[in-house]
Amino acid sequence: MGSSRVSEIEKKKIELENELARIQEGIDKSIDGVKEEVVENLDPKTIIRKYPLHILGASVLVGFLIGKPKSSGSSSDSLIASELKKALAKKGLSMLSDLIEGKMNSREKLR
């Protein structure tokens, strides 16, 4: 009676070890899949292919904001350029914020 109980326990132990191995394999595959998806989604080439106009607009905006204004004798020109830069920066940040919020909302809906 004692040896049959031990063999049942050994059988159960082997079954549990096999189940743990299957679970671990599933977790490993899931983690690899998530990692590949994250790497793919953060790849600059992929982002540019998905959002070419957004990237173009952002690069023009950044170039405009970083670029040094040509020194001219008129202070009104620099004031207009400065105000234009501020307005474009606000609009660009607003559009970027809307884009990010839209992405986050679409991911939440998928869950």
mmCIF file of C-alpha atoms in Angstrom:
data_model
loop_
_atom_site.group_PDB
_atom_site.id
_atom_site.type_symbol
_atom_site.label_atom_id
_atom_site.label_comp_id
_atom_site.label_asym_id
_atom_site.label_seq_id
_atom_site.Cartn_x
_atom_site.Cartn_y
_atom_site.Cartn_z
ATOM 1 C CA MET A 1 0.000 0.000 0.000
ATOM 2 C CA GLY A 2 2.817 2.381 0.850
ATOM 3 C CA SER A 3 4.719 1.777 -2.389
ATOM 4 C CA SER A 4 1.603 2.351 -4.554
ATOM 5 C CA ARG A 5 0.992 5.666 -2.789
ATOM 6 C CA VAL A 6 4.619 6.668 -3.424
ATOM 7 C CA SER A 7 4.314 5.739 -7.110
ATOM 8 C CA GLU A 8 1.116 7.840 -7.380
ATOM 9 C CA ILE A 9 2.928 10.773 -5.800
ATOM 10 C CA GLU A 10 5.848 10.289 -8.200
ATOM 11 C CA LYS A 11 3.419 10.193 -11.157
ATOM 12 C CA LYS A 12 1.728 13.369 -9.962
ATOM 13 C CA LYS A 13 5.132 15.005 -9.480
ATOM 14 C CA ILE A 14 6.158 14.141 -13.051
ATOM 15 C CA GLU A 15 2.836 15.448 -14.409
ATOM 16 C CA LEU A 16 3.271 18.712 -12.495
ATOM 17 C CA GLU A 17 6.849 19.106 -13.730
ATOM 18 C CA ASN A 18 5.691 18.566 -17.313
ATOM 19 C CA GLU A 19 2.885 21.103 -16.847
ATOM 20 C CA LEU A 20 5.375 23.622 -15.427
ATOM 21 C CA ALA A 21 7.653 23.066 -18.421
ATOM 22 C CA ARG A 22 4.724 23.704 -20.833
ATOM 23 C CA ILE A 23 3.723 26.839 -18.932
ATOM 24 C CA GLN A 24 7.308 28.129 -18.945
ATOM 25 C CA GLU A 25 7.586 27.473 -22.681
ATOM 26 C CA GLY A 26 4.342 29.376 -23.283
ATOM 27 C CA ILE A 27 5.553 32.308 -21.206
ATOM 28 C CA ASP A 28 8.869 32.383 -23.051
ATOM 29 C CA LYS A 29 7.098 32.422 -26.427
ATOM 30 C CA SER A 30 4.760 35.175 -25.256
ATOM 31 C CA ILE A 31 7.636 37.319 -23.983
ATOM 32 C CA ASP A 32 9.557 36.813 -27.241
ATOM 33 C CA GLY A 33 6.485 37.842 -29.224
ATOM 34 C CA VAL A 34 5.975 40.997 -27.181
ATOM 35 C CA LYS A 35 9.661 41.873 -27.452
ATOM 36 C CA GLU A 36 9.606 41.471 -31.239
ATOM 37 C CA GLU A 37 6.464 43.590 -31.505
ATOM 38 C CA VAL A 38 7.945 46.379 -29.379
ATOM 39 C CA VAL A 39 11.180 46.395 -31.376
ATOM 40 C CA GLU A 40 9.223 46.487 -34.632
ATOM 41 C CA ASN A 41 6.913 49.285 -33.481
ATOM 42 C CA LEU A 42 9.811 51.425 -32.231
ATOM 43 C CA ASP A 43 11.846 50.970 -35.404
ATOM 44 C CA PRO A 44 12.229 54.411 -37.024
ATOM 45 C CA LYS A 45 11.692 52.968 -40.509
ATOM 46 C CA THR A 46 8.374 51.449 -39.451
ATOM 47 C CA ILE A 47 7.243 54.688 -37.819
ATOM 48 C CA ILE A 48 8.144 56.696 -40.922
ATOM 49 C CA ARG A 49 6.270 54.239 -43.171
ATOM 50 C CA LYS A 50 3.168 54.422 -40.970
ATOM 51 C CA TYR A 51 3.155 58.215 -40.516
ATOM 52 C CA PRO A 52 5.070 59.853 -43.376
ATOM 53 C CA LEU A 53 3.191 63.157 -43.301
ATOM 54 C CA HIS A 54 3.376 63.453 -39.519
ATOM 55 C CA ILE A 55 7.118 62.834 -39.592
ATOM 56 C CA LEU A 56 7.604 65.324 -42.411
ATOM 57 C CA GLY A 57 5.627 67.970 -40.525
ATOM 58 C CA ALA A 58 7.495 67.316 -37.300
ATOM 59 C CA SER A 59 10.873 67.511 -39.020
ATOM 60 C CA VAL A 60 9.959 70.773 -40.740
ATOM 61 C CA LEU A 61 8.719 72.178 -37.440
ATOM 62 C CA VAL A 62 11.866 71.124 -35.580
ATOM 63 C CA GLY A 63 14.067 72.519 -38.340
ATOM 64 C CA PHE A 64 12.160 75.776 -38.274
ATOM 65 C CA LEU A 65 12.396 76.057 -34.485
ATOM 66 C CA ILE A 66 16.052 75.113 -34.300
ATOM 67 C CA GLY A 67 17.138 77.173 -37.296
ATOM 68 C CA LYS A 68 18.756 80.488 -36.550
ATOM 69 C CA PRO A 69 16.949 83.509 -37.918
ATOM 70 C CA LYS A 70 18.834 85.559 -40.451
ATOM 71 C CA SER A 71 19.929 88.769 -38.852
ATOM 72 C CA SER A 72 18.167 91.638 -40.476
ATOM 73 C CA GLY A 73 17.983 95.278 -39.640
ATOM 74 C CA SER A 74 14.270 95.190 -38.870
ATOM 75 C CA SER A 75 13.188 94.155 -35.387
ATOM 76 C CA SER A 76 9.587 93.753 -36.557
ATOM 77 C CA ASP A 77 10.677 90.901 -38.843
ATOM 78 C CA SER A 78 12.261 89.052 -35.941
ATOM 79 C CA LEU A 79 9.202 89.730 -33.771
ATOM 80 C CA ILE A 80 6.899 88.296 -36.445
ATOM 81 C CA ALA A 81 9.180 85.291 -36.902
ATOM 82 C CA SER A 82 9.300 84.762 -33.151
ATOM 83 C CA GLU A 83 5.510 84.863 -32.813
ATOM 84 C CA LEU A 84 5.135 82.586 -35.818
ATOM 85 C CA LYS A 85 7.539 80.091 -34.249
ATOM 86 C CA LYS A 86 5.574 80.175 -30.992
ATOM 87 C CA ALA A 87 2.276 79.598 -32.794
ATOM 88 C CA LEU A 88 3.720 76.740 -34.864
ATOM 89 C CA ALA A 89 5.282 75.176 -31.783
ATOM 90 C CA LYS A 90 1.944 75.284 -29.931
ATOM 91 C CA LYS A 91 0.109 73.811 -32.902
ATOM 92 C CA GLY A 92 2.755 71.124 -33.366
ATOM 93 C CA LEU A 93 2.663 70.152 -29.711
ATOM 94 C CA SER A 94 -1.125 70.077 -29.797
ATOM 95 C CA MET A 95 -1.121 67.786 -32.818
ATOM 96 C CA LEU A 96 1.530 65.554 -31.246
ATOM 97 C CA SER A 97 -0.492 65.348 -28.048
ATOM 98 C CA ASP A 98 -3.634 64.428 -29.999
ATOM 99 C CA LEU A 99 -1.710 61.764 -31.913
ATOM 100 C CA ILE A 100 -0.327 60.227 -28.729
ATOM 101 C CA GLU A 101 -3.718 60.274 -27.004
ATOM 102 C CA GLY A 102 -5.302 58.649 -30.051
ATOM 103 C CA LYS A 103 -2.692 55.880 -29.983
ATOM 104 C CA MET A 104 -3.200 55.291 -26.274
ATOM 105 C CA ASN A 105 -6.983 55.196 -26.647
ATOM 106 C CA SER A 106 -6.793 52.726 -29.530
ATOM 107 C CA ARG A 107 -4.516 50.444 -27.472
ATOM 108 C CA GLU A 108 -6.882 50.615 -24.499
ATOM 109 C CA LYS A 109 -9.797 49.621 -26.742
ATOM 110 C CA LEU A 110 -7.847 46.586 -27.966
ATOM 111 C CA ARG A 111 -7.451 45.305 -24.409
#
